[in-house]
XYZ file of N, CA, C and O in Angstrom:
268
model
N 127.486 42.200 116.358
C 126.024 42.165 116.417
C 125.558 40.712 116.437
O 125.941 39.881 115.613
N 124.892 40.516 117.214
C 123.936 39.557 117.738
C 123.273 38.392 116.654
O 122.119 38.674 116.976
N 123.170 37.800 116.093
C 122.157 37.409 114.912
C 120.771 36.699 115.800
O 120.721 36.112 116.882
N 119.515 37.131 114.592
C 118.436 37.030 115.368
C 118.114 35.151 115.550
O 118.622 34.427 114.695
N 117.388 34.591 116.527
C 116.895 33.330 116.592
C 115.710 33.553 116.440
O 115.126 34.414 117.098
N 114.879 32.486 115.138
C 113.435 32.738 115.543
C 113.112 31.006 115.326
O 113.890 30.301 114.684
N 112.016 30.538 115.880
C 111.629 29.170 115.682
C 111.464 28.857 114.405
O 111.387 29.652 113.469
N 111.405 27.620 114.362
C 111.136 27.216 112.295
C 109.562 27.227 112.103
O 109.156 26.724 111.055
N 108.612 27.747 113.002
C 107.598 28.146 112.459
C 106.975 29.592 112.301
O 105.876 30.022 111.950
N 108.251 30.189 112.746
C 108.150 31.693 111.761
C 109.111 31.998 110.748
O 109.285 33.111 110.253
N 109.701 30.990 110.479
C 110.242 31.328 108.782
C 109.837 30.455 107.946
O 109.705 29.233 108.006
N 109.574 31.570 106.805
C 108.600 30.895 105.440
C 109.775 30.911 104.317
O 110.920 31.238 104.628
N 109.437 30.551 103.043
C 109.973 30.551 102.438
C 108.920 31.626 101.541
O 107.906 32.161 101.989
N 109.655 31.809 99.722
C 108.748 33.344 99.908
C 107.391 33.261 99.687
O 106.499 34.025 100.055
N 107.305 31.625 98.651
C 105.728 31.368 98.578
C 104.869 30.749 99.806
O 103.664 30.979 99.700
N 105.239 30.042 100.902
C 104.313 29.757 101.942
C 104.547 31.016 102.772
O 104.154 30.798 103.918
N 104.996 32.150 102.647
C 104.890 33.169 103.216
C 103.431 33.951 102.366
O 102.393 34.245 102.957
N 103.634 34.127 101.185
C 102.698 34.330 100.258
C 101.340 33.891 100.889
O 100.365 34.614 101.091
N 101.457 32.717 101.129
C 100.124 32.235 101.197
C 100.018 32.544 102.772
O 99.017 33.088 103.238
N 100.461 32.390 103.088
C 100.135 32.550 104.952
C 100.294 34.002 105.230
O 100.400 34.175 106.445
N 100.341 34.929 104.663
C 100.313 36.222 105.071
C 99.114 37.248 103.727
O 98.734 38.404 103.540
N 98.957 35.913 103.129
C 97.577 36.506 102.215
C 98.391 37.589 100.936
O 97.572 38.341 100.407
N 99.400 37.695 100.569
C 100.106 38.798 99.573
C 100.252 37.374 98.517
O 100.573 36.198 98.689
N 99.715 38.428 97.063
C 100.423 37.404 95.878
C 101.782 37.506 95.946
O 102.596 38.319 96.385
N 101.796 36.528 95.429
C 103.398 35.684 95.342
C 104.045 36.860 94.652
O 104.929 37.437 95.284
N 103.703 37.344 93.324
C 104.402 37.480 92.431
C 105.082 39.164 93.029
O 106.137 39.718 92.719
N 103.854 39.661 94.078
C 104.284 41.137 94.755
C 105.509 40.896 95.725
O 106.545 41.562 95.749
N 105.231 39.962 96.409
C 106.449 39.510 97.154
C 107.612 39.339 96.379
O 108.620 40.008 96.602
N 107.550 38.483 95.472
C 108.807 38.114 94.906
C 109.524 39.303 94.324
O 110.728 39.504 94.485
N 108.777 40.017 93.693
C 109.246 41.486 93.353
C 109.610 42.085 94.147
O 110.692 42.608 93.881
N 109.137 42.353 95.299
C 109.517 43.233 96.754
C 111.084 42.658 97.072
O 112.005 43.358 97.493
N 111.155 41.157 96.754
C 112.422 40.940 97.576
C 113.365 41.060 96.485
O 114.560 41.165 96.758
N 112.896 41.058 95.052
C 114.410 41.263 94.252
C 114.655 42.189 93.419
O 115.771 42.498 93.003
N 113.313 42.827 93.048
C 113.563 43.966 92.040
C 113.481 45.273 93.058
O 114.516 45.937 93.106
N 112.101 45.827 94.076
C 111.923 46.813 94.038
C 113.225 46.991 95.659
O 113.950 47.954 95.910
N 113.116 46.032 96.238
C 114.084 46.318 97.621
C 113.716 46.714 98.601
O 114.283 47.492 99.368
N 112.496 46.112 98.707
C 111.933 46.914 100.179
C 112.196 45.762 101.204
O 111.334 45.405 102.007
N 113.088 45.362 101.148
C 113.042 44.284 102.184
C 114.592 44.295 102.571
O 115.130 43.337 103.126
N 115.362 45.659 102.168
C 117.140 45.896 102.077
C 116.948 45.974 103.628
O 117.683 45.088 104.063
N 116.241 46.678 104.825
C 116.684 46.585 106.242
C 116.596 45.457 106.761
O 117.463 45.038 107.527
N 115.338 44.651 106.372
C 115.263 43.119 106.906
C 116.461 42.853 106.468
O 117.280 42.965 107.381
N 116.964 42.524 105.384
C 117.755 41.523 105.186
C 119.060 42.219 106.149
O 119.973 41.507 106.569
N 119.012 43.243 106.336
C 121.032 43.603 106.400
C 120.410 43.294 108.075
O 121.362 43.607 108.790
N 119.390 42.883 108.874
C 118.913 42.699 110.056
C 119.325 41.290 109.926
O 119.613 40.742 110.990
N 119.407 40.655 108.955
C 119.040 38.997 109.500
C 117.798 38.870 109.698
O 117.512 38.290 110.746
N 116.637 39.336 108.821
C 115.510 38.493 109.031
C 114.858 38.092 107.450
O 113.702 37.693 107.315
N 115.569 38.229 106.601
C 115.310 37.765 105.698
C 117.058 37.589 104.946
O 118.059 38.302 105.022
N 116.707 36.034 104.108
C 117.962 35.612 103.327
C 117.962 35.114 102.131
O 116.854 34.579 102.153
N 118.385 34.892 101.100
C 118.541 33.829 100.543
C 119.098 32.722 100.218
O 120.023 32.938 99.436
N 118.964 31.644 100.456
C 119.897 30.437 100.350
C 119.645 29.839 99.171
O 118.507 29.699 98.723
N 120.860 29.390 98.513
C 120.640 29.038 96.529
C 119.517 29.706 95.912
O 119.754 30.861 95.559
N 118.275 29.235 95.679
C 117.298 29.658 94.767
C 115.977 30.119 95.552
O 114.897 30.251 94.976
N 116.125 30.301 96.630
C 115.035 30.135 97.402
C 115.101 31.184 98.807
O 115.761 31.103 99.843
N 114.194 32.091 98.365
C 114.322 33.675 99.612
C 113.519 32.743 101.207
O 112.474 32.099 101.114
N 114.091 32.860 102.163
C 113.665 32.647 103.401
C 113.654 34.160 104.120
O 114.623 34.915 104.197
N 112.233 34.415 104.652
C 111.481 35.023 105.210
C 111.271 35.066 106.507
O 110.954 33.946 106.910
N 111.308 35.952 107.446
C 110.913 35.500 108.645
C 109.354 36.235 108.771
O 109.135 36.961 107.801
N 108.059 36.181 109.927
C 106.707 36.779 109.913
C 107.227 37.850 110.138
O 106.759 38.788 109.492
N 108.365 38.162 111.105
C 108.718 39.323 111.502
C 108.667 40.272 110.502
O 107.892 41.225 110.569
N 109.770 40.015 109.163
C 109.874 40.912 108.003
C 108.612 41.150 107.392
O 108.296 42.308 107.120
N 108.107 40.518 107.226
C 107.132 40.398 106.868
C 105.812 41.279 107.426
O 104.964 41.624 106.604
N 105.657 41.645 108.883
C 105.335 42.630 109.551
C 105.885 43.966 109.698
O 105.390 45.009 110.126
N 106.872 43.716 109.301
C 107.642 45.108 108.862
C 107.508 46.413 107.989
O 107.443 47.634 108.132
N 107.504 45.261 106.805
C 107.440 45.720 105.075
C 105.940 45.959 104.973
O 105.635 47.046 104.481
N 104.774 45.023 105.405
C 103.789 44.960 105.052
C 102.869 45.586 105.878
O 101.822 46.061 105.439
N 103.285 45.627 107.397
C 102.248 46.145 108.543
C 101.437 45.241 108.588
O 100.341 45.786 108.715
N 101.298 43.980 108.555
C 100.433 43.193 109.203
C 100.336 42.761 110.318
O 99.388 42.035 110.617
């Protein structure tokens, strides 16, 4: 499988995603580690985490949220 390419101005990290897609931080941050709604993005490659810090793509983000 393919892995996705997207430009570096559609991946956020989880708080300038926060803010640029209008969701509190703290719902997001929960979405990506406690409740798991973000398990197809990620096993997609559109969302990751690298060390301490969840990277986001708008895509997932349109996904999970319908925006």
């Amino acid at each position: 499988m393919e892995k996705p390419h997207f430009a570096l101005d559609d991946i956020f990290t989880a708080s300038t995603a926060a803010k640029h897609f209008q969701i509190p931080y703290s719902t997001l941050k929960d979405d990506l580690t406690r409740r798991n709604k973000f398990e197809e993005q990620i096993n997609k490659g559109l969302v990751k985490k690298e060390g301490r810090v969840w990277l986001v793509t708008g895509q997932a983000i349109k996904e999970v949220y319908k925006k």
